[in-house]
Amino acid sequence: MQEGEELQETVAAVVAEAESAESPRAEGPLGVVLTGGGARGAYQVGVLQWIAKRYPTLRLPILTGVSAGAVNTAFLASHPGDFRKAVLELAGLWRSLTVEKVFRSDAGSIGWTVLRWGFRLISGGARPLRDVRGFLDTEPLQKFLTRVLPNRDGVLTGIAENIARGRLSAAAVTATSYTTGQTVVFTQGQDVTTWRRPQRRSEQTVLTIRHVMASSSLPMFFPAVRVGDEWFGDGGMRLTAPLSSALHLGAGGILAISTRYDRTANEAEAPQHVGYPPPAQVLGSLLNAVFLDLIDQDALRLQLINGLIERMPADQREGLRRVELLVIRPSRDLGRLSAEFEPRLPRAFRFMTRGLGTRETTSPDVLSLLMFQPDYIDELITIGERDAEARGAEIDAFIESCALEWKKL
């Protein structure tokens, strides 16, 4: 027990040091890592919006994203305008979102899906009239992305254009293959080298809306998406190294924006439900375990490697380079916050989620992933801006350490 506590203290200390802005100049371009979290992806937009106001012409040469972060990555990587304009438009799109623009929430659609799932369960797996592909129909999200992302037959044409203009080096989105069980990083860029690790691989491709849909397909709730000969789901599943994509693409400094609130010891020990846990509590714990971004562990490894590199003579480093890291995460529990906005959800969808027990827990994390409510999203963007402002000095020092060309207001 004592060893476990000591390890936690070590990780916390290393992460704090990694998040500190007082570090040597980075050896390479800036990479941005946007993690997953469904509707909580709006928090990332708030952080980026504060940075964009301060650095309107900031270049982001390397963009990587997972799940909701993949949506944000695709938009920024394909946008023809400068950083500030791109982020302002992205914020506007998030604020315009409603549940109906992401998945069908009418009583007929939800009821029909529940009936088909029930038939499959009681029939011993007999094939229903239609395949059961997730609890929710995400056709509205595909139509929304097709409308707002510059594309030609689903191909994100803006990415290739920005690469050709020298504004972007590479973009990547991560998905999980249900076919093979591997984590697959779909990359598009100039002089990109593919890589392979245990249960992880990269694939050089031309990014499309299908790649973004696959990366953001929440397991069980959203249907899997076929890309090539494989079926894919949310890239946050089994993602053991969230920083690896940016590292492989050559980033010398990494700005990682997480949507996971880091609970204090007292908060972590406080019961969220009294009595037998409802399905929403079990699902929330399961999804937290599945989507728990391991940035803390990655930060620890990165810091240890940086220390080793510093001790090595320059002529013996064999291509190893120091990489700076700044992690921004919510100052509030976004799952707990979602309960305040739950009464304004569409009636049929609210009825279903309450049936799962979202009103019986103080922190309905599963609800926060699906809370595509304008008021909730607006609050997340505001929190993101405030968190970035509170760490403004660190962000300034980090950007300067990456030796980037920028124009400060």
Coordinates of N, CA and C in Angstrom, one line a residue, residues 335-347 349-355 357-360 364 367-368 371 373 375-376:
G335 N -18.6 15.6 -15.4 CA -19.7 14.6 -15.3 C -20.7 15.1 -14.3
R336 N -20.2 15.5 -13.1 CA -21.1 16.1 -12.1 C -21.9 17.3 -12.6
L337 N -21.2 18.1 -13.4 CA -21.8 19.3 -14.0 C -23.0 19.0 -14.9
S338 N -22.9 17.9 -15.6 CA -23.9 17.5 -16.6 C -25.3 17.3 -15.9
A339 N -25.3 16.8 -14.7 CA -26.6 16.6 -14.0 C -27.4 17.9 -13.9
E340 N -26.8 19.0 -13.8 CA -27.5 20.3 -13.7 C -28.3 20.6 -15.0
F341 N -27.8 20.0 -16.1 CA -28.5 20.4 -17.4 C -29.4 19.2 -17.9
E342 N -29.4 18.1 -17.2 CA -30.2 17.0 -17.6 C -31.6 17.2 -17.9
P343 N -32.3 18.1 -17.0 CA -33.8 18.3 -17.3 C -34.1 18.9 -18.6
R344 N -33.2 19.5 -19.3 CA -33.5 20.1 -20.6 C -33.2 19.2 -21.8
L345 N -32.9 17.9 -21.6 CA -32.7 17.0 -22.7 C -34.0 16.7 -23.4
P346 N -34.0 16.3 -24.6 CA -35.2 15.8 -25.3 C -35.9 14.8 -24.5
R347 N -37.2 14.8 -24.4 CA -38.0 14.0 -23.5 C -37.7 12.5 -23.6
F349 N -35.2 10.9 -25.0 CA -33.8 10.5 -24.6 C -33.6 10.6 -23.1
R350 N -34.2 11.7 -22.5 CA -34.2 11.8 -21.1 C -34.8 10.7 -20.3
F351 N -35.9 10.2 -20.9 CA -36.6 9.1 -20.3 C -35.8 7.8 -20.3
M352 N -35.0 7.6 -21.4 CA -34.2 6.5 -21.5 C -33.0 6.5 -20.5
T353 N -32.4 7.7 -20.5 CA -31.2 7.9 -19.6 C -31.6 7.7 -18.1
R354 N -32.8 8.3 -17.8 CA -33.3 8.1 -16.4 C -33.6 6.7 -16.1
G355 N -34.0 5.9 -17.1 CA -34.2 4.5 -16.9 C -32.9 3.8 -16.6
G357 N -30.7 5.2 -14.7 CA -30.3 5.6 -13.4 C -29.4 6.8 -13.3
T358 N -29.5 7.7 -14.3 CA -28.6 8.9 -14.3 C -29.0 9.8 -13.2
R359 N -30.2 9.7 -12.7 CA -30.7 10.6 -11.6 C -30.3 10.0 -10.2
E360 N -29.8 8.8 -10.2 CA -29.5 8.1 -8.9 C -28.0 8.2 -8.6
P364 N -23.0 11.6 -13.1 CA -23.4 10.7 -14.2 C -22.5 10.9 -15.4
L367 N -23.7 10.3 -18.9 CA -24.6 11.4 -19.4 C -23.8 12.5 -20.0
S368 N -22.6 12.8 -19.4 CA -21.8 13.9 -19.9 C -21.3 13.7 -21.3
M371 N -24.3 14.7 -23.6 CA -25.0 15.9 -23.3 C -24.7 17.0 -24.3
Q373 N -26.2 19.5 -25.4 CA -27.1 20.5 -25.1 C -26.4 21.9 -25.3
D375 N -26.7 24.7 -23.8 CA -26.3 25.4 -22.6 C -25.2 24.7 -21.9
Y376 N -25.2 23.4 -21.9 CA -24.0 22.6 -21.3 C -22.8 22.8 -22.1

